[in-house]
Coordinates of C-alpha atoms in Angstrom, one line a residue:
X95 CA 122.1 93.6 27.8
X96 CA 124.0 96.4 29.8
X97 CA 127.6 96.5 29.1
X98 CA 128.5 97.2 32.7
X99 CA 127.8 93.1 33.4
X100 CA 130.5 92.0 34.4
X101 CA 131.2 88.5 32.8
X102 CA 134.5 87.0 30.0
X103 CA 133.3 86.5 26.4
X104 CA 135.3 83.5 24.9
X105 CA 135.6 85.5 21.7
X106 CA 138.1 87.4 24.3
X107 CA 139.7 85.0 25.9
X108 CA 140.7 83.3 22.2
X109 CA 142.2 86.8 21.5
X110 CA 144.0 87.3 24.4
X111 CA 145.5 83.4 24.4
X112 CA 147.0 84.9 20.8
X113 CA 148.4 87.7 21.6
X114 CA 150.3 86.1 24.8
X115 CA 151.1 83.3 22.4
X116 CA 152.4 86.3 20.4
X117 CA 154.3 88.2 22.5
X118 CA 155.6 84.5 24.1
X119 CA 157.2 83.5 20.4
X120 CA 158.4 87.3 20.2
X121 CA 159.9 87.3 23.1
X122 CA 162.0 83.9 22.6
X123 CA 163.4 84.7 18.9
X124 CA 164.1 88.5 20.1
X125 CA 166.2 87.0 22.9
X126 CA 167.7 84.3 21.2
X127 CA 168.8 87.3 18.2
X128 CA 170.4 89.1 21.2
X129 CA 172.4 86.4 23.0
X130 CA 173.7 85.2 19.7
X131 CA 174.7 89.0 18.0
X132 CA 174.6 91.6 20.9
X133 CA 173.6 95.1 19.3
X134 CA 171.3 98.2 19.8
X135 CA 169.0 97.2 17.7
X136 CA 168.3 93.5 19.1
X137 CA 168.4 95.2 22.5
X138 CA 165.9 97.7 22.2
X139 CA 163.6 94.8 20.8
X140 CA 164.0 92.9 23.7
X141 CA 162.8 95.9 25.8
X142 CA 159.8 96.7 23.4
X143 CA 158.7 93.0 23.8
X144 CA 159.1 93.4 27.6
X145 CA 157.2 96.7 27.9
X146 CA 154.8 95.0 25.8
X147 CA 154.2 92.1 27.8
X148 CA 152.9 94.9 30.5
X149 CA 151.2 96.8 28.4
X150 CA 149.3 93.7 27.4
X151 CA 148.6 92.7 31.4
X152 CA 147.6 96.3 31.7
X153 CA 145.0 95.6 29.4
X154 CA 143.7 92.5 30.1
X155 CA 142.9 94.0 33.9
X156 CA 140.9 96.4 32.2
X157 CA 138.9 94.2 29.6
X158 CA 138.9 91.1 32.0
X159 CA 138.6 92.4 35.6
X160 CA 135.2 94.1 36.7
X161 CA 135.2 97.7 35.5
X162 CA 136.0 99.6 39.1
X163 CA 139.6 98.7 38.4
X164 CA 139.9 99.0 34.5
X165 CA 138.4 102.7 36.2
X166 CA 141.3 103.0 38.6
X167 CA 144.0 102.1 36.5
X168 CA 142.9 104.3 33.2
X169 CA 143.0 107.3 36.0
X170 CA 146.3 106.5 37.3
X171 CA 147.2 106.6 33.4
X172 CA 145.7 109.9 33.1
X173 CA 147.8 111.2 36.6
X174 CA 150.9 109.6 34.8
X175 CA 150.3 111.8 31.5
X176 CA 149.3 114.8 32.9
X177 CA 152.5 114.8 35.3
X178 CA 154.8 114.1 32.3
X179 CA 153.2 116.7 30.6
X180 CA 153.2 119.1 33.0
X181 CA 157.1 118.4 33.8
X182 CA 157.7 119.5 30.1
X183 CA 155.6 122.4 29.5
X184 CA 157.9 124.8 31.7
X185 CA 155.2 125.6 33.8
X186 CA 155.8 128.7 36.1
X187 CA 156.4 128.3 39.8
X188 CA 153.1 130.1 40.2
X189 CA 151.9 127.8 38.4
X190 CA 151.6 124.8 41.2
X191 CA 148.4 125.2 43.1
X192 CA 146.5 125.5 39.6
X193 CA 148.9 122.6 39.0
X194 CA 147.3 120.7 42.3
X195 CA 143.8 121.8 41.3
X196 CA 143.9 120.2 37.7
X197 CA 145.1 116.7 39.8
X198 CA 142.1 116.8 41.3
X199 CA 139.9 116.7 38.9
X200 CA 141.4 113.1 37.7
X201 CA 139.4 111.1 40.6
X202 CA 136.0 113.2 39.7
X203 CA 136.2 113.1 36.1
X204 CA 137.1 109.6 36.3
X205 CA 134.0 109.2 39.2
X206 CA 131.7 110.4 36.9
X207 CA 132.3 108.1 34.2
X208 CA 132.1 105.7 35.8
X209 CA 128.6 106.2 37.3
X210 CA 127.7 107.4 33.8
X211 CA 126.6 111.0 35.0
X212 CA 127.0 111.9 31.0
X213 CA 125.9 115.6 31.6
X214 CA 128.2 116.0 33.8
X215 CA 131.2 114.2 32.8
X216 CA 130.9 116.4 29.5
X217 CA 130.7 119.9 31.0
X218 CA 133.1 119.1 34.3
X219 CA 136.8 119.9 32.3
X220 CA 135.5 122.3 29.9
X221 CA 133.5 124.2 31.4
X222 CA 133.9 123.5 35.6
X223 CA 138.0 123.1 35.4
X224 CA 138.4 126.0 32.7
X225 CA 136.6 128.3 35.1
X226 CA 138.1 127.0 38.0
X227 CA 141.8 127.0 36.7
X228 CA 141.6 130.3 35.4
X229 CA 140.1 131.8 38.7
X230 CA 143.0 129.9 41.0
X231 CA 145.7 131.4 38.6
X232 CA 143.9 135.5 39.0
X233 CA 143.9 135.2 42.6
X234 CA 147.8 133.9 42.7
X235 CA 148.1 137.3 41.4
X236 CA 151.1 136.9 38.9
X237 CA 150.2 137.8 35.4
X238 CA 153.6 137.4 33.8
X239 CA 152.9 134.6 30.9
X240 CA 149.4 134.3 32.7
X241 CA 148.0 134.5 29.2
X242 CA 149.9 131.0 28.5
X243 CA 149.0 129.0 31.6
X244 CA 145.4 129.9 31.6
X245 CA 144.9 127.8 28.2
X246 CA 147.9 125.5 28.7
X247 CA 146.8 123.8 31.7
X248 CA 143.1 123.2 31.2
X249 CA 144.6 122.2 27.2
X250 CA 146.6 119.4 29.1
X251 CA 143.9 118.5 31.1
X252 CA 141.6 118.0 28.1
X253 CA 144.1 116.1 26.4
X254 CA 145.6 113.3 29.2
X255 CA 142.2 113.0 31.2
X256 CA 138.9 113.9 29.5
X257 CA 139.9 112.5 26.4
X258 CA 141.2 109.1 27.7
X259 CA 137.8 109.0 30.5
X260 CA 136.1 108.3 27.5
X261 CA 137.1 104.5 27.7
X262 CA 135.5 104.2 30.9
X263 CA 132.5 105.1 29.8
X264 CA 132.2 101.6 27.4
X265 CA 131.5 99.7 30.4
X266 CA 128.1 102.0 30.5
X267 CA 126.9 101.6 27.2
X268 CA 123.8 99.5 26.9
X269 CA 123.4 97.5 23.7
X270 CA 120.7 94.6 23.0
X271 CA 122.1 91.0 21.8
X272 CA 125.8 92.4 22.3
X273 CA 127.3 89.3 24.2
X274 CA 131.0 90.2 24.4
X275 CA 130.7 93.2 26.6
X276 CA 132.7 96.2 27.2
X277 CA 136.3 94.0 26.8
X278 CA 135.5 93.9 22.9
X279 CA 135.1 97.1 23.1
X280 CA 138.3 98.6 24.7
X281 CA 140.1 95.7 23.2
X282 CA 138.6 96.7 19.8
X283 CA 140.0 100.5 20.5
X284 CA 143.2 99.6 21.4
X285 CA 143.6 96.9 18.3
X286 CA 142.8 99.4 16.0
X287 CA 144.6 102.1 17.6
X288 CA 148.0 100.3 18.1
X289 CA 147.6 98.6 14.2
X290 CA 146.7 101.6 12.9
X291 CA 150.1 103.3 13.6
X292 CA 151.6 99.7 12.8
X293 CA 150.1 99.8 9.5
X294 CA 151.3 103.5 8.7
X295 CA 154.5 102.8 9.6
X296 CA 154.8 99.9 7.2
X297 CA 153.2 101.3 4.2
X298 CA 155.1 104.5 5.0
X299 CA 158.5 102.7 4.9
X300 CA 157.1 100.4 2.0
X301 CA 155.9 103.2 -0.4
X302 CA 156.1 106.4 0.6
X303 CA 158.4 109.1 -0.9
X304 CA 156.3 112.4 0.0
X305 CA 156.0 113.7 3.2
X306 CA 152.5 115.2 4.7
X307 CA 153.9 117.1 7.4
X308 CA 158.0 117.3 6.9
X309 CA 157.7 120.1 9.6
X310 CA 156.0 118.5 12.0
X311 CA 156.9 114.2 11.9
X312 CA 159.4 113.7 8.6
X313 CA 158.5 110.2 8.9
X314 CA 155.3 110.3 8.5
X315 CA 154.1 110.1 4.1
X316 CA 150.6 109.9 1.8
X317 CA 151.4 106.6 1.7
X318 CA 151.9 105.8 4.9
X319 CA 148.7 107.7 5.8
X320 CA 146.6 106.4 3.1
X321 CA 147.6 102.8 3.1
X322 CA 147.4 102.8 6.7
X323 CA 143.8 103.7 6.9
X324 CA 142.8 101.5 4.1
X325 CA 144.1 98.3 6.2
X326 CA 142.9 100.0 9.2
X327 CA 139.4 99.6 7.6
X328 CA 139.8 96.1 6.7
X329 CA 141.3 95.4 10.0
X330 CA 138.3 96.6 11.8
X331 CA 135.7 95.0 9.4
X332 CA 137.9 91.7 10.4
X333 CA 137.2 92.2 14.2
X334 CA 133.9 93.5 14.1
X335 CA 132.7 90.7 16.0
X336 CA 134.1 92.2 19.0
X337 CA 131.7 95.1 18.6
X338 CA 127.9 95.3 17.9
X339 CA 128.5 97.2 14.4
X340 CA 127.4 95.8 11.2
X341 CA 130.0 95.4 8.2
X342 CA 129.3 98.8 6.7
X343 CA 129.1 100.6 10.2
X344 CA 132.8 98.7 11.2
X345 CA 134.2 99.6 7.8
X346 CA 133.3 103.0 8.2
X347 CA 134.4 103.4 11.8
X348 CA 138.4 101.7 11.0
X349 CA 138.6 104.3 8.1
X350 CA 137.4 107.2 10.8
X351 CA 139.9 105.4 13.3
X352 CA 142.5 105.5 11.0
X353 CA 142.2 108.9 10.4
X354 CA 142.0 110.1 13.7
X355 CA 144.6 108.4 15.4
X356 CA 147.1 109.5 12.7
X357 CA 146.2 113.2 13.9
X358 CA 146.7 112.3 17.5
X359 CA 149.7 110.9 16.8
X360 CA 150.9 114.1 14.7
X361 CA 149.5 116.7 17.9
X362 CA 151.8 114.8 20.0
X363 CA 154.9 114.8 17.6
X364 CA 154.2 119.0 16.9
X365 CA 154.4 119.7 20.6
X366 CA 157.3 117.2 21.1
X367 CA 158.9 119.1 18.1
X368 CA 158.4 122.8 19.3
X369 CA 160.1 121.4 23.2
X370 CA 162.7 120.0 21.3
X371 CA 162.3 116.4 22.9
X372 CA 162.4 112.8 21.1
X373 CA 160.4 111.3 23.5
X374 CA 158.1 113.2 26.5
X375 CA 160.0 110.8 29.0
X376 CA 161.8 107.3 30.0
X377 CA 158.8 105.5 32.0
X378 CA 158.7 102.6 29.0
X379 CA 161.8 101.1 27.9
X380 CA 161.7 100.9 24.3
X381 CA 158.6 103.2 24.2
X382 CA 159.4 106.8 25.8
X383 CA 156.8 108.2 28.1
X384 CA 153.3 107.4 28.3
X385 CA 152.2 110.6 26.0
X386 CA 154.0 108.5 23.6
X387 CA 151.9 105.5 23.7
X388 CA 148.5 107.4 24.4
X389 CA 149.2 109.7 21.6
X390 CA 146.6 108.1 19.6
X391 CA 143.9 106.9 21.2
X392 CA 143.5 110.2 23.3
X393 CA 141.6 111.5 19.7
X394 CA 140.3 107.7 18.8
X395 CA 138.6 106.7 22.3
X396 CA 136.3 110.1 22.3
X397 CA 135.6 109.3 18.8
X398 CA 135.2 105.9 19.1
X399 CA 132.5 105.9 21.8
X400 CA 130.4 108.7 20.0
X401 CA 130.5 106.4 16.9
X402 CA 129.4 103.9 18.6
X403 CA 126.5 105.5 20.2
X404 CA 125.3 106.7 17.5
X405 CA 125.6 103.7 14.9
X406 CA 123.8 101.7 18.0

């Protein structure tokens, strides 16, 4: 069957009824901690939970609704990223038409994954928007730091739209006797995604003593890594019914997963350490900015979707 059917697996619908049951019980004991000892600490739970709870209706419009608004509502994403990113880069006032022109490119890259025009939507950002950025930025005719913008800007574009698109293009993928659709797809992404730097986090406060990049995220250890990856893998073999891979094939993509979303996580935290910022912005109470939740799956969803095509 063609992914792009639009239709609600019950294997979904049971996942999403635990999650809000979840988020429901998290959300009562999390309050109830707060009204009885008022701190920091039981506060910013409180607004993790709530920016959860939309973050968790953010998905189910993608997985649930028919795919022309999971489209819309990924791009808007992508504008989100790209502005906070853009906002921290100290871009140069010459800088803002090239600016404009790399907005633009949001609706068409996102256009052209959703029609699945695969040639295209490959070569459009790195090759067409390169080009075109670079051009728009000569013929401003200020070459002061020009050497910086050129790469910077396309760089950002590559990392908050091309590399998030990629979602959009699991409502195109065509697999035979798949019956839970594109939703067990993105939901699968984003489960293993989110866990992943759950799981890191925990074995890394568990276990872990050495540090893999002190320079770059001092929390972040072997252990943590390692352990992380290894439940990662179990985790996806456990969930692999919401995907058409067999046990091997689901094993080896939560290890790959794992792997990758730790270095997307790390890209984020180097460029947030050589700006000197904690968080790339305010938009999610309890979260920071949105590069702060997409860190991640910008690297997993690209390598997600060319997993799957090829193990299918």
């Amino acid at each position: 069957m063609s992914i792009q059917d639009y239709h609600i697996a019950k294997e979904l619908v049971y996942i999403l009824i635990g999650v809000f049951s979840v988020l429901t019980i998290c959300s009562i004991a999390f309050s109830l901690m707060h009204k009885r000892n008022p701190s920091d600490s039981n506060k910013e739970l409180v607004l993790r939970t709530r920016s959860w709870w939309f973050i968790a209706l953010g998905l189910c419009l993608v997985i649930l609704a028919p795919p022309i608004f999971g489209t819309i509502l990924i791009a808007y994403i992508s504008f989100v990223a790209l502005r906070e990113m853009f906002s921290i880069s100290g871009m140069r006032e010459s800088d803002r038409v090239a600016m404009f022109v790399a907005y633009f490119a949001i609706p068409i890259q996102y256009y052209l994954a959703y029609k699945m025009y695969f040639t295209q939507f490959l070569a459009f950002i790195p090759l067409g928007m390169f080009m075109l950025i670079s051009f728009v930025l000569v013929m401003g005719g200020n070459t002061a730091k020009i050497g910086r913008s050129m790469p910077l800007i396309p760089t950002l574009l590559m990392l908050t739209t091309y590399m998030l698109s990629h979602i959009v293009l699991l409502f195109n993928v065509e697999v035979s006797d798949f019956e839970v659709g594109a939703g067990g797809l993105i939901f699968y992404l984003v489960a293993i995604t989110s866990f992943n730097d759950v799981f890191q986090f925990v074995w890394g406060k568990a276990l872990g003593k050495r540090k893999i990049l002190p320079t770059v995220s001092p929390n972040k250890t072997w252990a943590g890594f390692v352990g992380g990856v290894l439940t990662t893998a179990v985790f996806s073999y456990c969930i692999r019914f919401l995907t058409p891979l067999a046990d091997w094939e689901a094993l080896v993509t939560g290890l790959i997963l794992g792997v990758m979303g730790f270095f997307g996580d790390s890209l984020v935290s180097a460029v947030k350490r050589d700006l000197q910022l904690k968080d790339t912005d305010d938009l999610i109470p309890g979260h920071g900015g949105a590069m702060d939740r997409l860190d991640s799956i910008l690297i997993t969803a690209p390598v997600f979707f060319h997993l799957l095509t090829f193990f299918t």
